[in-house]
Every structure is written in structure tokens, then in C-alpha cells.
Short mmCIF file of C-alpha atoms in Angstrom, two decimals:
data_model
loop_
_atom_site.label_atom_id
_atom_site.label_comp_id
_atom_site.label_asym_id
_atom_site.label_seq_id
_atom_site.Cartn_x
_atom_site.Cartn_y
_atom_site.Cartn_z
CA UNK U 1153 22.18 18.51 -37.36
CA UNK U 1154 20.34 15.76 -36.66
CA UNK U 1155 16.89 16.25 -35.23
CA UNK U 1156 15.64 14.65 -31.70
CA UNK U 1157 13.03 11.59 -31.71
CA UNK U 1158 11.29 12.21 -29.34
CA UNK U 1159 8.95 9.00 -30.06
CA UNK U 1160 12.13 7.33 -29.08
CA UNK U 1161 13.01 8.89 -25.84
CA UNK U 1162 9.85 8.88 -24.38
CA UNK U 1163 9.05 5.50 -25.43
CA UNK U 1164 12.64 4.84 -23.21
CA UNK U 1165 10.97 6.80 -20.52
CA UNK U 1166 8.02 4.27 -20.65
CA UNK U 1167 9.85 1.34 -21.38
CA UNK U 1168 11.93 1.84 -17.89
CA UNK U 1169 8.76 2.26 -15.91
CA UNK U 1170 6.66 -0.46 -14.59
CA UNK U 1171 3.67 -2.69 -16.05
CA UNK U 1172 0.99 -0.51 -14.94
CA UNK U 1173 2.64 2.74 -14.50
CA UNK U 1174 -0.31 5.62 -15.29
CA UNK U 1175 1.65 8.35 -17.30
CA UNK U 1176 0.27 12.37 -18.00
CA UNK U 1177 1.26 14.38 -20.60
CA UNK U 1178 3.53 16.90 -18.42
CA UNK U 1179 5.76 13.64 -16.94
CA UNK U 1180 7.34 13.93 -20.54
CA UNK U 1181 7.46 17.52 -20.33
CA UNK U 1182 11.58 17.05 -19.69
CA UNK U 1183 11.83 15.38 -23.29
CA UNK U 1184 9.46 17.72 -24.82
CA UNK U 1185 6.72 20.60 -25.20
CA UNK U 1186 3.09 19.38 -25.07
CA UNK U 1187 2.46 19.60 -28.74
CA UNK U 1188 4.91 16.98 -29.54
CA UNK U 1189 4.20 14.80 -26.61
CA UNK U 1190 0.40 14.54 -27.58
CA UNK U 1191 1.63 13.35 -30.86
CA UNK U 1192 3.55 10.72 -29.53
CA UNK U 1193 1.48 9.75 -27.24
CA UNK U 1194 -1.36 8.95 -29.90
CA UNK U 1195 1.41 6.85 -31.86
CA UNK U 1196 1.96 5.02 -29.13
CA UNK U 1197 -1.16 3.87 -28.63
CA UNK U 1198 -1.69 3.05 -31.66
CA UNK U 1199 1.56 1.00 -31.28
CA UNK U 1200 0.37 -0.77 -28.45
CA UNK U 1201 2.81 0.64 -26.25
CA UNK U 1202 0.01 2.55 -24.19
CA UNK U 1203 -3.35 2.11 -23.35
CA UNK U 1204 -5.70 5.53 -22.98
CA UNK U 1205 -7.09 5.53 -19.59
CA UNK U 1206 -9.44 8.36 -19.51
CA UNK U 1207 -8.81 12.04 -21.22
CA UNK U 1208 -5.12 13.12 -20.93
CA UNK U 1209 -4.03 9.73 -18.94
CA UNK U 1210 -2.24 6.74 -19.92
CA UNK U 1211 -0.71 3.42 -18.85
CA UNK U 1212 2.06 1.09 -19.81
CA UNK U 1213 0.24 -2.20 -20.30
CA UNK U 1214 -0.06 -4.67 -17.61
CA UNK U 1215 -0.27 -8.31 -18.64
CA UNK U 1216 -1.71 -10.97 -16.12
CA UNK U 1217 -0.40 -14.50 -16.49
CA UNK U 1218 -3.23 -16.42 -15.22
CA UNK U 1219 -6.15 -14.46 -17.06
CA UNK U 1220 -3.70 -14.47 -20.17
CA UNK U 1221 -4.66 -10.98 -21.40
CA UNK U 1222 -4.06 -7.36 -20.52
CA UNK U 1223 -5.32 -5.53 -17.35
CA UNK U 1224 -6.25 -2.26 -16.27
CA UNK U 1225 -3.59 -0.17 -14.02
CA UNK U 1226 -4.34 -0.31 -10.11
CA UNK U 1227 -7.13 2.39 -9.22
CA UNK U 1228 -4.57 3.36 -6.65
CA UNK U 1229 -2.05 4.34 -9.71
CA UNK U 1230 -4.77 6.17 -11.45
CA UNK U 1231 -5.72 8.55 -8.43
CA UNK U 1232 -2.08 9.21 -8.18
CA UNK U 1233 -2.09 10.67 -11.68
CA UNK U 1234 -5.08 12.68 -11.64
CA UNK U 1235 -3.73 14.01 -8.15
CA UNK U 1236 -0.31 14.51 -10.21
CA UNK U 1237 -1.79 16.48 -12.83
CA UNK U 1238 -3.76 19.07 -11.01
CA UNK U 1239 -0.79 18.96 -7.97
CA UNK U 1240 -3.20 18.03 -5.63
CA UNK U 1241 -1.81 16.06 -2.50
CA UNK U 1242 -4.48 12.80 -2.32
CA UNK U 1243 -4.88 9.71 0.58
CA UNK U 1244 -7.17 6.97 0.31
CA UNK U 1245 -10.06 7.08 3.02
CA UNK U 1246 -13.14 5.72 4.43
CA UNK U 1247 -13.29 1.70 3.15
CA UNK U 1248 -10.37 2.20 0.91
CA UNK U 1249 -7.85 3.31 4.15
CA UNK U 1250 -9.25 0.81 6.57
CA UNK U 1251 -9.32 -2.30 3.74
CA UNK U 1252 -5.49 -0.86 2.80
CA UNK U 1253 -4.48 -1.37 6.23
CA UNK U 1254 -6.44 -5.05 6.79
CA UNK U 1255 -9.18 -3.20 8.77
CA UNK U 1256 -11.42 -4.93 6.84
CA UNK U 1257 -11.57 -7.39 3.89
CA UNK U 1258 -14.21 -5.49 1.50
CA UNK U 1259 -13.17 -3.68 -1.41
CA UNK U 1260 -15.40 -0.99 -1.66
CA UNK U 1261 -17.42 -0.09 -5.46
CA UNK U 1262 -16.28 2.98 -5.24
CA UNK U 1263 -12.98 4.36 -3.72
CA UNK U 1264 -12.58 7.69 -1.85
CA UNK U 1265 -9.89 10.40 -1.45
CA UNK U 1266 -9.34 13.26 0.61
CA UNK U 1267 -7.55 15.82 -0.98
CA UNK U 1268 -6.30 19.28 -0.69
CA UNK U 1269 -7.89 20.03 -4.03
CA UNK U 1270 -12.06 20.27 -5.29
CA UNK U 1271 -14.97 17.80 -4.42
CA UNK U 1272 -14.29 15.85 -7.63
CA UNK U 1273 -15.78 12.31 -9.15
CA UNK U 1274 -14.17 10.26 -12.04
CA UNK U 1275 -14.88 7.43 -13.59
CA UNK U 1276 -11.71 5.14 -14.69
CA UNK U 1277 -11.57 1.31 -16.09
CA UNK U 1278 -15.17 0.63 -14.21
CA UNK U 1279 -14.19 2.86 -10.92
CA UNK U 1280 -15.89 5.26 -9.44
CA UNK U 1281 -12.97 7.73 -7.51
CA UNK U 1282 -14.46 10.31 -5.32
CA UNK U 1283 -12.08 13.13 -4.10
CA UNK U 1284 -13.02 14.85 -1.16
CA UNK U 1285 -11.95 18.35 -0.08
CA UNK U 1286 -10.42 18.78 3.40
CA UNK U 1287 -9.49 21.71 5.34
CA UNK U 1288 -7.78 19.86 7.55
CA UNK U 1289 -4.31 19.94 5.73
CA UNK U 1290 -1.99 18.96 8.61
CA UNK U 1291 -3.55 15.15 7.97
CA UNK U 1292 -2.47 15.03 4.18
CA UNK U 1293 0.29 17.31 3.68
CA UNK U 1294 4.03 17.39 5.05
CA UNK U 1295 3.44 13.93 6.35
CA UNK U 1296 4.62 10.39 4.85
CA UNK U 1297 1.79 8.46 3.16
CA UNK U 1298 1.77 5.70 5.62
CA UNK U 1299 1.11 8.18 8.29
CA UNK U 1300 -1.87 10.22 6.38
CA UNK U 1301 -3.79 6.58 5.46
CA UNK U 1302 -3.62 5.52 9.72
CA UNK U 1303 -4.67 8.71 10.32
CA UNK U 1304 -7.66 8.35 7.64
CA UNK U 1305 -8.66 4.84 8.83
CA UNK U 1306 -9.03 5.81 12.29
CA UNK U 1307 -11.12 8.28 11.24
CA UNK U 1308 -13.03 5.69 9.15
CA UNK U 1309 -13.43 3.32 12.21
CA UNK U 1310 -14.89 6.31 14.32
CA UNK U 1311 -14.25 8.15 17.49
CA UNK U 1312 -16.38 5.91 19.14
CA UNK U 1313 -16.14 2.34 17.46
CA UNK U 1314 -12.06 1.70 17.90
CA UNK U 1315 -11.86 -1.27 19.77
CA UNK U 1316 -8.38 -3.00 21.38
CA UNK U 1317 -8.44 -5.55 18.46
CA UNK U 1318 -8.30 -2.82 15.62
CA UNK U 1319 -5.42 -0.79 17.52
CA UNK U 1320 -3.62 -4.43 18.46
CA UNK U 1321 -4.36 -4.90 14.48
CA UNK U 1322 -2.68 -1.63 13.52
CA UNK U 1323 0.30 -1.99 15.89
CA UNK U 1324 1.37 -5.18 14.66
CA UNK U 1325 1.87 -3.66 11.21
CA UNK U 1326 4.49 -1.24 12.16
CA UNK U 1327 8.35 -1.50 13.13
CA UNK U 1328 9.53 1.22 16.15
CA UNK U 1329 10.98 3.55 14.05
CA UNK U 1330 7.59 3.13 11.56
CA UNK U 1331 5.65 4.23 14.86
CA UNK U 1332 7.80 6.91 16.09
CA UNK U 1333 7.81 8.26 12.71
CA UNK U 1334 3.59 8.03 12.50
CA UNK U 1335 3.25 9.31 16.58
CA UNK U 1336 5.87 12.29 15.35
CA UNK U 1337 4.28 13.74 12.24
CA UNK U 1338 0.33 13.60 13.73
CA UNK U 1339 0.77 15.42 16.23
CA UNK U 1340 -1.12 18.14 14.36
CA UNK U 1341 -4.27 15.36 13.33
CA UNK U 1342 -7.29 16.04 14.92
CA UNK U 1343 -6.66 15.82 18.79
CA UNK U 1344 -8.90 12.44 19.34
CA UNK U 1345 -6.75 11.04 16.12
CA UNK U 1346 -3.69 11.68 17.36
CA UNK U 1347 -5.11 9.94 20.99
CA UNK U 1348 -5.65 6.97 19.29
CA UNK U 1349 -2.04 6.92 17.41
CA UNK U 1350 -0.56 7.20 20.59
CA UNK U 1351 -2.13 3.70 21.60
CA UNK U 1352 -0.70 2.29 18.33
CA UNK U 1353 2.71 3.79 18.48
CA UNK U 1354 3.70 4.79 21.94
CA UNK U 1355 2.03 2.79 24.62
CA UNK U 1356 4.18 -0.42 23.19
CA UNK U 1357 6.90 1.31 22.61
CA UNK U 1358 8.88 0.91 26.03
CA UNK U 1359 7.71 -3.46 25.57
CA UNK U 1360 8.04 -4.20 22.44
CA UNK U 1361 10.84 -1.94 20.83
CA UNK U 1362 13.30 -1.08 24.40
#
């Protein structure tokens, strides 16, 4: 009987994904136990197939037309897979939320996460990601990811700083069934949150989507 490849089928896996896509040993766990994945993993970097992020992470390579050369994956990409391999549920916060949402227009050094899991800090392609633990799990889990990032850049902007422009700002970005969906599933966000998503989502509702 012939044996599998496995080189072969998870360099299929790889080759259907993305430019960019961020890959952990356990998304190839379906081909393969970890012994044999680690292998190929190492040959296909040494192929060229796959670029070693940081310790146990890897991405397909992303090539950029105008700076003729490879890139790294998007920071966003990479927090996804460290938040994949620990099964931690992550949303981007603080300047990352609020510049994700055209809040504001500067990218921030270093990018922050709240997350169900530990305080953690890694360092990735020249990033700095900080994930922070919250307690507060009814803003992160169970909800869509569009609704967990409004609710983290209002709490960015600040109880007190909100002004008409940023919730005119945020309720432009949104269809009617986006903001029934986002008014629906905080409901359980932190009471003055949850004030302010009504603003976004509801108060227009009856003008602009009846």
C-alpha cells in the first residue's frame, strides 16, 4: 500500500489559502500528527513555500508588486494565530479599534488586544502585540467581530470624549441590518457602551433605514 505524502497535502492545504495566510502547526492536524507536520513544515521553508514567523507560526508568502519583494503577513493575521493556538477569543482595542474603524488615521507602534486569555506581549515581523485580559467576556465572546471592535473603540474614545462627529462617523459605516445586529448582541457591554451604540444604531434607524 502506498504510503500518504503528507508534504503534498499540506502543501495543497497552503497552496489554497491566501498570500499572507499565518498557519500553526495544529491547522494541519486533519492531514497529520504533530511529529510529521513539524517535519514538513521545516521542508517547506526551506522550499520557500513558508516563511517562519515567530516559534511555532508560519505564513504563505506575500509578494508586493510595487516594492518588488516579499512582505510580512498583516499583524492583524498574526494575532489571529497566536489567539488560534492557545483558543483564546482576541479584538483589537485602544488605537488599533478606533484607527480600524477610521476613528483616527494613526497606526499605532504597538497594537493591543483584549482577550479572554493571559496579559501577554509578543514580538512579530517588528510588532509589538499586547494582549490584555478582560473579565468582561460579554464584549468579546458570543458576539460578531464587527460588534466586539465598536464596542472596543468606544471604549477607546472614552465615556466622556464621544462627540456627535465620531457617532455620525460610526453610523455611516453600517447598513440597518449591520446596526440591528451590533444594538442586538451589546446589550450585555458595559451599560454606558451599550448607551452610546444605541446612538449609532437605533436613533437613525426609524430615518434612515424605515
Amino acid at each position: 500500500m502506498r504510503r500518504p505524502n503528507y508534504l503534498e497535502q499540506i502543501k495543497e492545504q497552503i497552496d489554497r489559502a491566501k498570500p499572507g495566510t499565518v498557519f500553526i502547526p495544529s491547522d494541519f492536524f486533519n492531514i497529520t500528527e504533530m511529529t510529521n507536520v513539524n517535519v514538513c513544515l521545516n521542508r517547506l521553508i526551506k522550499s520557500g513555500t513558508l516563511t517562519r514567523v515567530m516559534r511555532g507560526m508560519y505564513a504563505k508568502l506575500r509578494y508586493s508588486v510595487t516594492l518588488e519583494q516579499n512582505i510580512p503577513p498583516r499583524s492583524e493575521d498574526i494575532a489571529k494565530a497566536i489567539a488560534r493556538n492557545y483558543g483564546w477569543t482576541v479584538v483589537p482595542s485602544g488605537d488599533r479599534a478606533l484607527n480600524m474603524l477610521g476613528l483616527s488615521t494613526q497606526e499605532p507602534a504597538t497594537l493591543s488586544y483584549v482577550s479572554d486569555g493571559p496579559y501577554k506581549t509578543y514580538k512579530a515581523e517588528g510588532v509589538t502585540m499586547h494582549f490584555l485580559h478582560t473579565d468582561n467576556k460579554n464584549e468579546i465572546i458570543d458576539i460578531s467581530e464587527r460588534t466586539a471592535l465598536v464596542i472596543q473603540a468606544i471604549k477607546a474614545l472614552g465615556k466622556d470624549n464621544i462627540t456627535e462627529r465620531d457617532i455620525k462617523k460610526l453610523s455611516k459605516q453600517f447598513s440597518c441590518d449591520e446596526k440591528r445586529k451590533i444594538e442586538q448582541e451589546s446589550r450585555r457591554a458595559t451599560a454606558w457602551v451599550h448607551r452610546y451604540i444605541k446612538k449609532i444604531c437605533v436613533e437613525d434607524l426609524h430615518a434612515a433605514c424605515c
